[in-house]
Coordinates of C-alpha atoms in Angstrom, one line a residue:
X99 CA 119.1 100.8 85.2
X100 CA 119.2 102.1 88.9
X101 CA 117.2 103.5 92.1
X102 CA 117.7 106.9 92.1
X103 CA 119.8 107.6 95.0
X104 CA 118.7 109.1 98.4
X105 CA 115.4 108.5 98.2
X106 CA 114.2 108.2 101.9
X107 CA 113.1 111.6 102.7
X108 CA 112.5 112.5 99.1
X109 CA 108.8 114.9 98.9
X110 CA 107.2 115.0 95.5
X111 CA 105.6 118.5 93.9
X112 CA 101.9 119.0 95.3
X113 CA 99.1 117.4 92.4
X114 CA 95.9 118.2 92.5
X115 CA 93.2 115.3 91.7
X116 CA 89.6 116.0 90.7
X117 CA 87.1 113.4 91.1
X118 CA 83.2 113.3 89.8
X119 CA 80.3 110.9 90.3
X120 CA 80.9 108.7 87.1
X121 CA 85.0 108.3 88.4
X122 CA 83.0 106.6 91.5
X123 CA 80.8 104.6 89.9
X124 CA 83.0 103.3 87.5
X125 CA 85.8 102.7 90.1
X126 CA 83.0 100.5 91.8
X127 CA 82.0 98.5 88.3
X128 CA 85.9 98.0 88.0
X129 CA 86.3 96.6 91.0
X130 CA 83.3 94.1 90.6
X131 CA 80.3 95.4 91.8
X132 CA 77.0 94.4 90.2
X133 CA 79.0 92.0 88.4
X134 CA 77.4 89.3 89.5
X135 CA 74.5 90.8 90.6
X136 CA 73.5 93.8 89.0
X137 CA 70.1 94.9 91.3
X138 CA 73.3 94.6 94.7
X139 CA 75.3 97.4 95.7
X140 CA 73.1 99.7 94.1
X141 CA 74.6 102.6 96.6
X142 CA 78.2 102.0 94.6
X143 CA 76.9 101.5 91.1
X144 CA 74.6 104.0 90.3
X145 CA 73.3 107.7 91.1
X146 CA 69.5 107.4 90.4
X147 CA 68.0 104.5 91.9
X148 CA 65.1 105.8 94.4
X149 CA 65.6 105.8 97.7
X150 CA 69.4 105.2 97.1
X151 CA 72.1 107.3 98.0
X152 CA 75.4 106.9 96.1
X153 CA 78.3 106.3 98.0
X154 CA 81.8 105.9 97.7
X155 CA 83.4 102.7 97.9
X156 CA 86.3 103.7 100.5
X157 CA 89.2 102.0 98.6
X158 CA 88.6 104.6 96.3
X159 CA 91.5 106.6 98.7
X160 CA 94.0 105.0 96.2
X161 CA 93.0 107.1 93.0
X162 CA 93.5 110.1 94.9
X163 CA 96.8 109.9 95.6
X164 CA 97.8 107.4 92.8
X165 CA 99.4 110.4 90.6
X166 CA 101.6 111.7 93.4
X167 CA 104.6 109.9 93.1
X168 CA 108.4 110.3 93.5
X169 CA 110.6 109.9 90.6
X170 CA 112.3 106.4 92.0
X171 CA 114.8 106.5 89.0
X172 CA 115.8 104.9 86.2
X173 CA 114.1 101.6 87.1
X174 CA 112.8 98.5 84.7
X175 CA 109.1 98.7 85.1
X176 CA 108.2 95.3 84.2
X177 CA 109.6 94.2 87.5
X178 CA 108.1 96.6 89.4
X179 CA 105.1 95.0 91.6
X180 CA 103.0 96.9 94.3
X181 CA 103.7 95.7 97.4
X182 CA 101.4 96.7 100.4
X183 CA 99.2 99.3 100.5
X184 CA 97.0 101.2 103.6
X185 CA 94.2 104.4 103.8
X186 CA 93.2 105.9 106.7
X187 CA 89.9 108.3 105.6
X188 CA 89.3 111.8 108.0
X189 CA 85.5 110.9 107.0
X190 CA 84.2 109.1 104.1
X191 CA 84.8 110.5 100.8
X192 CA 82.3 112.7 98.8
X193 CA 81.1 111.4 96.1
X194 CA 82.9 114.6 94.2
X195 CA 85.6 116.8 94.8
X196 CA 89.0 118.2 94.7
X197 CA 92.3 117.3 96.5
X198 CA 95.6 118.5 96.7
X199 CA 97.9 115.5 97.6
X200 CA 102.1 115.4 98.4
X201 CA 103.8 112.3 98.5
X202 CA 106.7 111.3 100.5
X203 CA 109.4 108.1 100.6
X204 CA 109.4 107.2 104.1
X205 CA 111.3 104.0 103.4
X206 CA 113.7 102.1 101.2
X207 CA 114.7 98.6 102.2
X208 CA 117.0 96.1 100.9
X209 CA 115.5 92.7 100.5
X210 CA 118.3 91.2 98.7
X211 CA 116.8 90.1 95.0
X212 CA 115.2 93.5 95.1
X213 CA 114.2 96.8 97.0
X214 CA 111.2 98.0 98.8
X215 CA 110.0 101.5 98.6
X216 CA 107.5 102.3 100.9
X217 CA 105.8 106.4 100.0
X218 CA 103.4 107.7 102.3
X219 CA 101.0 110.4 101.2
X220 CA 98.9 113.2 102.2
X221 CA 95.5 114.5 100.7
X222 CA 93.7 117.4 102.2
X223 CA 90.5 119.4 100.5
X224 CA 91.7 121.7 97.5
X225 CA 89.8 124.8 99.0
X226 CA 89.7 124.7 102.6
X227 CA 92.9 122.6 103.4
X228 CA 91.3 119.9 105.7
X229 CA 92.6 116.3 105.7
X230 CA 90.9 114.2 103.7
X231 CA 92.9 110.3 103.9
X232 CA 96.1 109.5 103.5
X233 CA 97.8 106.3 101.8
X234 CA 101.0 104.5 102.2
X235 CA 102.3 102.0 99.4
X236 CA 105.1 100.1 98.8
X237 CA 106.1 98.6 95.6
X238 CA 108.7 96.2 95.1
X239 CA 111.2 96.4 92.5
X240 CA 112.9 93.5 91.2
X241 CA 116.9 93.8 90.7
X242 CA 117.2 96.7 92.9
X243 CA 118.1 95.1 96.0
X244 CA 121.8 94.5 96.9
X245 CA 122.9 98.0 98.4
X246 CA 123.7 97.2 102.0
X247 CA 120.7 99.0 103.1
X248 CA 118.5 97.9 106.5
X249 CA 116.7 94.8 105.8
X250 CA 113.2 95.9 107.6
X251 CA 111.3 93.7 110.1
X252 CA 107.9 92.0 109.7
X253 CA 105.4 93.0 111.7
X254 CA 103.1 89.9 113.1
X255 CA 100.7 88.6 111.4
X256 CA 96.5 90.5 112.5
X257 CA 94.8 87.1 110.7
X258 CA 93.9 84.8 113.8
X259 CA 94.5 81.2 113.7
X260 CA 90.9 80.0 113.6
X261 CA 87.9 79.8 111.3
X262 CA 86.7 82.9 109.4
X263 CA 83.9 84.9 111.0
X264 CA 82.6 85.9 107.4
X265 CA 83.7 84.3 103.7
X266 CA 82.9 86.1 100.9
X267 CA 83.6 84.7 97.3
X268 CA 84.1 86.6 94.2
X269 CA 84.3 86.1 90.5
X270 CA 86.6 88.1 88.7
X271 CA 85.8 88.6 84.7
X272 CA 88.7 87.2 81.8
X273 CA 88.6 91.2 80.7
X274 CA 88.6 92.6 84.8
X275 CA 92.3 94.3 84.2
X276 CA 90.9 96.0 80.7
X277 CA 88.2 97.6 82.8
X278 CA 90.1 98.5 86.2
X279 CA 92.9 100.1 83.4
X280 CA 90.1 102.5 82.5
X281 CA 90.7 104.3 86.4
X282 CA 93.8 105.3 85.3
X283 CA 96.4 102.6 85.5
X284 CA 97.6 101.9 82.4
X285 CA 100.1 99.7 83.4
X286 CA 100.9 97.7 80.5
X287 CA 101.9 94.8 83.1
X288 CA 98.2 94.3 83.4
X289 CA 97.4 93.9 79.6
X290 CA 100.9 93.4 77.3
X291 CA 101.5 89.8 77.5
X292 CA 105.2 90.7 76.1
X293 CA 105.9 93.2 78.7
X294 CA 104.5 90.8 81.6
X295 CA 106.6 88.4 80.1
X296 CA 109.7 90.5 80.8
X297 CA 108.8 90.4 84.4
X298 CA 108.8 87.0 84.7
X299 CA 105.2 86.4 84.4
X300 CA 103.1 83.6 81.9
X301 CA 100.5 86.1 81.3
X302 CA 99.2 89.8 82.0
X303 CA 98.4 90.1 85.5
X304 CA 95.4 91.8 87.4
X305 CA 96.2 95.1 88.9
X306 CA 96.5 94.1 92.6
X307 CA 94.5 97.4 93.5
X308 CA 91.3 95.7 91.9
X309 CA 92.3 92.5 93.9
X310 CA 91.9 95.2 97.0
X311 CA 89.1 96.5 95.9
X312 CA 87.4 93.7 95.8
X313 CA 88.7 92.7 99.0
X314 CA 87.0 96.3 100.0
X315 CA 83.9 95.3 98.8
X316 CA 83.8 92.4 101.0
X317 CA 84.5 93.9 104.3
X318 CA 81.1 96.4 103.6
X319 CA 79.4 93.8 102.8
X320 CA 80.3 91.8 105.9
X321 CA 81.8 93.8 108.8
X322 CA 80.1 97.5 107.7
X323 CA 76.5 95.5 107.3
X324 CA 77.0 96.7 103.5
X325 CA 77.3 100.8 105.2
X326 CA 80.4 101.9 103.4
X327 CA 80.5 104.9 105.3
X328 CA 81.6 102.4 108.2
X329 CA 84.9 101.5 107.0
X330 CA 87.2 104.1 107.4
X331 CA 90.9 102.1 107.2
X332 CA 92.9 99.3 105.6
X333 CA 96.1 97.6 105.6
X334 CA 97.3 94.4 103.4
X335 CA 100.1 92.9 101.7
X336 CA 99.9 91.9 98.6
X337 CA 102.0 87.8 98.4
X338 CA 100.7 86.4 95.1
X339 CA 99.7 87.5 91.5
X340 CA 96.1 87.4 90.6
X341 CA 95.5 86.2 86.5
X342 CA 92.1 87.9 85.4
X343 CA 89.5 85.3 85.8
X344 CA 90.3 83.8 89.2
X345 CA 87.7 83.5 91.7
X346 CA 88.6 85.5 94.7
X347 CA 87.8 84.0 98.6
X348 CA 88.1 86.6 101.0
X349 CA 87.8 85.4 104.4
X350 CA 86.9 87.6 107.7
X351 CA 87.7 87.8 110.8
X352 CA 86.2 90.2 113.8
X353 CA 87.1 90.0 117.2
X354 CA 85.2 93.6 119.0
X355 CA 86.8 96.5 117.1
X356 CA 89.7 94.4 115.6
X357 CA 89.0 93.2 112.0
X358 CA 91.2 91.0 109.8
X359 CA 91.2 89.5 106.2
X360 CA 93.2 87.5 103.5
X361 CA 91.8 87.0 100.3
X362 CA 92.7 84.1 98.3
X363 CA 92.6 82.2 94.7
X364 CA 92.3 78.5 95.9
X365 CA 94.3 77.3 98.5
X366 CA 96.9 80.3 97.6
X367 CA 96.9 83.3 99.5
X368 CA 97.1 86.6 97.7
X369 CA 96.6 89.4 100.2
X370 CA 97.6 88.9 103.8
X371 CA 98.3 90.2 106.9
X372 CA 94.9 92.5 106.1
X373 CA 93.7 94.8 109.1
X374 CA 90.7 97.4 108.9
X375 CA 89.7 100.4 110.9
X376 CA 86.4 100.9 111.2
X377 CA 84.2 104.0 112.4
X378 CA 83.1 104.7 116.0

C-alpha cells in the first residue's frame, strides 16, 4: 500500500451536494443537541416550533464538501485519522440548498511514522456561482510517512494560559457514532471493532467530526449568545481519540474578537489549538 504520488497540487472533479431541512436537523440530533435536553436548541432540532426559526448549526460546512475528495492512493484505511479541520462560511448556511464543491491538496508533509495530507476545498451556490464556505482538512495516515518530504511547522498555540471564560460540558451517548454514521460517514473505524482494531485502537472510535460538532454547539451557546448565525469560522486539531460515551468539557476563551477553545475527556485534551471567527 502507498500514497499516490504527486499529490500536492492534485484538484478533484467538481461534485455537487444537495442538502434539505431533515439533513440539518438530523446533523444537529447527531451531534448532540436536545440530547440532554430536548425543549433546548429548539432553532437546530426542529422546523415547527412557534416562534422558532430553524437554523443551521454552522459545522454543518463539513457535509458539504465531505464527498469532494482526492484519490490519496492505495492507502490502509484503518490507519487513516482526521487530523485538523477549519470552515470559513460567506454567510450562514440556508437551511436547504445546492452546492457545487472542488477539492484541492494544498499539502503533503512527512511526519516520520506517517504523512499529513492537508485538502482545501471550495463550495459556491449550484445556480448562481457565489461562495458559499470553504473547508480545509487534513487527515493523517499512519505508515505513510518516511519519503523525505518537508516536515511542516507548528503554528502557536490561540488557547491562552489562563482560566476559561466559558465551560461547557457534554454527554455523549454509548450509540453517538451509530447516529453521526447516519450523515454520511460510514467509516467502519467508528463502528467495526475488528477494523478499529487494525488501527491500533481497543474499540470503535467516535467520528472526530461529531467531537467538533459538539464543540460547535458549545461556542453558540456561549460566545454567539446561542445565535448560530454569529459564528461564521473554525479551526482545531484534533490530539486524542474520543470512545462513544465520554463526557466532553469544552472550555472557552474570548479576549474582544479573538475566541479560543479545547475540548476535553477528563484531564486529556482532544481538540486543541481551536480558534473561531465570528460575525461583524
Amino acid at each position: 500500500m502507498a500514497l499516490a504520488p504527486d499529490l500536492e497540487g492534485v484538484q478533484c472533479e467538481p461534485v455537487n451536494f444537495a442538502w434539505a431541512r431533515d439533513d440539518v436537523l438530523l446533523y444537529a440530533v447527531a451531534v448532540g443537541a436536545g440530547a440532554e435536553d430536548p425543549a433546548a436548541e429548539l432553532a437546530l432540532t426542529t422546523e415547527n416550533t412557534a416562534g422558532v426559526r430553524t437554523v443551521v448549526l454552522p459545522s454543518f460546512a463539513e457535509l458539504v464538501t465531505r464527498t469532494a475528495r482526492v484519490d490519496l492512493g492505495d492507502i490502509d484505511r484503518s490507519r487513516l485519522v482526521h487530523a485538523e479541520q477549519s470552515f470559513r462560511l460567506a454567510a450562514p448556511l440556508p437551511v436547504e440548498g445546492r452546492a457545487r464543491v472542488t477539492s484541492t491538496v494544498t499539502e503533503v508533509l512527512d511526519k516520520g511514522s506517517g504523512a499529513l495530507v492537508r485538502t482545501e476545498a471550495e463550495a459556491v451556490d449550484a445556480e448562481t456561482g457565489a461562495p458559499l464556505l470553504s473547508t480545509v482538512r487534513s487527515v493523517f495516515i499512519g505508515g505513510e510517512g518516511g519519503f523525505g518530504g518537508a516536515r511542516g511547522s507548528r503554528p502557536p498555540n490561540p488557547v491562552p494560559d489562563r482560566a476559561p471564560d466559558h465551560v461547557v460540558t457534554y454527554r455523549t451517548s454509548p450509540g453517538q457514532a451509530l447516529l453521526y454514521r447516519l450523515t454520511g460517514d460510514r467509516n467502519p473505524l467508528h463502528t467495526d471493532p475488528e477494523f478499529a482494531a487494525k488501527g491500533g485502537f481497543e474499540q470503535p472510535i467516535l467520528h472526530g467530526m461529531c467531537t467538533y460538532g459538539f464543540t460547535a454547539r458549545a461556542l453558540v451557546a456561549t460566545v454567539c449568545d446561542s445565535d448560530a448565525g454569529m459564528l461564521r469560522g473554525m479551526d482545531a486539531r484534533f490530539t486524542r481519540p474520543v470512545v462513544p460515551g465520554q463526557t466532553l468539557t469544552v472550555a472557552v476563551w474570548r479576549d474582544g474578537d479573538a475566541v479560543a477553545f479545547r475540548t476535553a475527556v477528563g484531564d486529556e485534551i482532544v481538540l486543541d489549538h481551536g480558534s473561531a471567527t465570528l460575525a461583524g
